Every structure is written in C-alpha cells, then in structure tokens.
Amino acid sequence: MPTIELNGTRLYYEDTGTGDETILFSHGLLWDRRLFGPQVEALRLDYRCIAYDHRGQGRSAVPTESTIPIDLLALDAVALIEKLDLGAVHFVGLSMGGFVGMRVAVWRPDLVRSLSLLETSADPEPRKNVPRYKGLNLVVAVAGPKAVASRVMPIMFGRTFLEDPARAAERDHWRGIIEGNAKTITKSVNGVLQRPSIADHLPDIQAPTLVVVGDEDVATTPAKAKRLVAGIPGARLVTIPGAGHSSTIEQPQPVIAALRGFLADLPR
C-alpha cells in the first residue's frame, strides 16, 4: 500500500472501498491504522475508506525532534486530505485521532463533511496523569514498550475485554502491537502530554458530530465525552457498553452500527 510525501514527512496509508464519499480514519496513541480494521472492512462496502499512520507511528516516518505536537499531526491530516484531493471527508478519530480531528474541523471546516470522535477529549492531559505517564515514557525510552505493556493495557482497554477468557488471543495480539512500538514512540507520547486545550473552540465546529465513548473508559472518561457534546453544536452521543479506551477493538460491531447510523442520517 502507498506512502505519500507531505508537510515535511512521509505517511503510510491504506485506501480501500468504493463510493462517492470518503471516510478518513485517524488512530490513537500507540496504535496505527489497524485500530480501525473491523470498521474499514464493514464500511468500505459503501464508502471509500482511508486509514493512515500518524507521523512517528506505524509505518510512517519518524522525525528527529523529541516531541511530535498534536497541532503538527493536524496539519499532516490537512495536507493528506488535500494531496489526495479527497474534498470534504467523514473524519473518524479515536483518542489522539480525535485531538487531530477537532483541530482540522476548526481550522478547515471545508475539509470535514462530518466528524466522529471516539474516546477523546478537548482538554489538555489532566495534571494528575502527567507524572505517571512521564514516568512510563522514561521507562520506554530506556527499556522499550515491552517493559510497560502490563501497565498500559488497563489504560487502553476496559475490564470486560481484559477479563474475558474467550478473548485471550485478542489481548495477546494487541499487547504485541503495543510492545512492537519502537522506543521513538516517546516522541508521540510527549505530544499528547503537551497538547493544548481546544475546548474554547468547540462551538466553532460546524460539521455534524458524533461522540462515542466506552462506558469503561478510564483514559478519557464518559464525563469528557459529555463535555464534547455540550460544547459542539448539535453533537450526538453514543455510549458503548463493555468498552474502554479502544472501543473499535473491544466492541467493534456496536461501533460500526453507531457510525453507519450517524452517516446514514446526514443530509445528502
């Protein structure tokens, strides 16, 4: 699948499906485009689906700088939309991808036909979390992600997924992806920890917006999702039972249903 040179970097992306409308999938921290595998597989029957890896993650290029700012990732997304000549897209962002999507929607409303925000927040990283996450990041820089995977899993996934004996193989698979990150993932973590708030700009989002949150999410809690809905004009909230911070993996079918329903209801 292709890579593309833009905004001083090289991004990897996968482009599948057919349809007059395009969905752009923007993943969360520590993951890559595979985070949306079930959703792409289902929605590509009706939409062109593009899932890409952020700068510094997955198969995309890693910069030399020690921090990858969220604002820079948003500029990358703008450049990707423009360089692929996609027009206005249905932007689907989870966690970090949501940070990106909100910025794109505020800065370039002409490029966002609709906005779906999964397990994300408009706020900066809570102060109480920063020392803990900085500590984990330091361990990663020295020993690699495998050294912290056991502590990261309960942040990324809810108890329903983590405690289900029938899903042990899935847990091992996704833990392996976390452990497979290079030590340079610290650059992306720094960007998340240093991100500025965009809460004051939520009323500026013009695109129809869906907010999705897992009821077991401890990283960006349901309360934060409700703040998004209160701040974005006309936003719709869907809560996914039995999901934590990675609902696309933990409860893929309810997420697909929520996206399908939201997209089907949009004016054509």
PDB file of C-alpha atoms in Angstrom, residues 16-17 23 25 33-51 256:
ATOM      1  CA  THR A  16      -9.846   0.691   0.088  1.00  0.00           C
ATOM      2  CA  GLY A  17     -13.525   0.609  -0.810  1.00  0.00           C
ATOM      3  CA  ILE A  23     -14.075   8.228   5.451  1.00  0.00           C
ATOM      4  CA  PHE A  25      -9.648   7.121   9.927  1.00  0.00           C
ATOM      5  CA  ARG A  33      -4.349   2.207  11.107  1.00  0.00           C
ATOM      6  CA  ARG A  34      -5.138  -1.373  12.218  1.00  0.00           C
ATOM      7  CA  LEU A  35      -7.105   0.068  15.126  1.00  0.00           C
ATOM      8  CA  PHE A  36      -9.989   0.502  12.665  1.00  0.00           C
ATOM      9  CA  GLY A  37      -9.720  -2.858  10.905  1.00  0.00           C
ATOM     10  CA  PRO A  38     -13.299  -4.063  11.570  1.00  0.00           C
ATOM     11  CA  GLN A  39     -14.786  -0.666  10.756  1.00  0.00           C
ATOM     12  CA  VAL A  40     -12.910  -0.356   7.467  1.00  0.00           C
ATOM     13  CA  GLU A  41     -13.873  -3.892   6.497  1.00  0.00           C
ATOM     14  CA  ALA A  42     -17.566  -3.131   7.071  1.00  0.00           C
ATOM     15  CA  LEU A  43     -17.803   0.430   5.778  1.00  0.00           C
ATOM     16  CA  ARG A  44     -15.684   0.021   2.640  1.00  0.00           C
ATOM     17  CA  LEU A  45     -18.663  -1.664   1.033  1.00  0.00           C
ATOM     18  CA  ASP A  46     -20.343   1.745   0.844  1.00  0.00           C
ATOM     19  CA  TYR A  47     -17.556   4.300   1.289  1.00  0.00           C
ATOM     20  CA  ARG A  48     -14.015   4.903   0.202  1.00  0.00           C
ATOM     21  CA  CYS A  49     -12.030   4.268   3.397  1.00  0.00           C
ATOM     22  CA  ILE A  50      -8.576   5.687   4.047  1.00  0.00           C
ATOM     23  CA  ALA A  51      -6.749   4.740   7.233  1.00  0.00           C
ATOM     24  CA  ILE A 256     -19.854   0.029  13.266  1.00  0.00           C
TER      25      ILE A 256
END
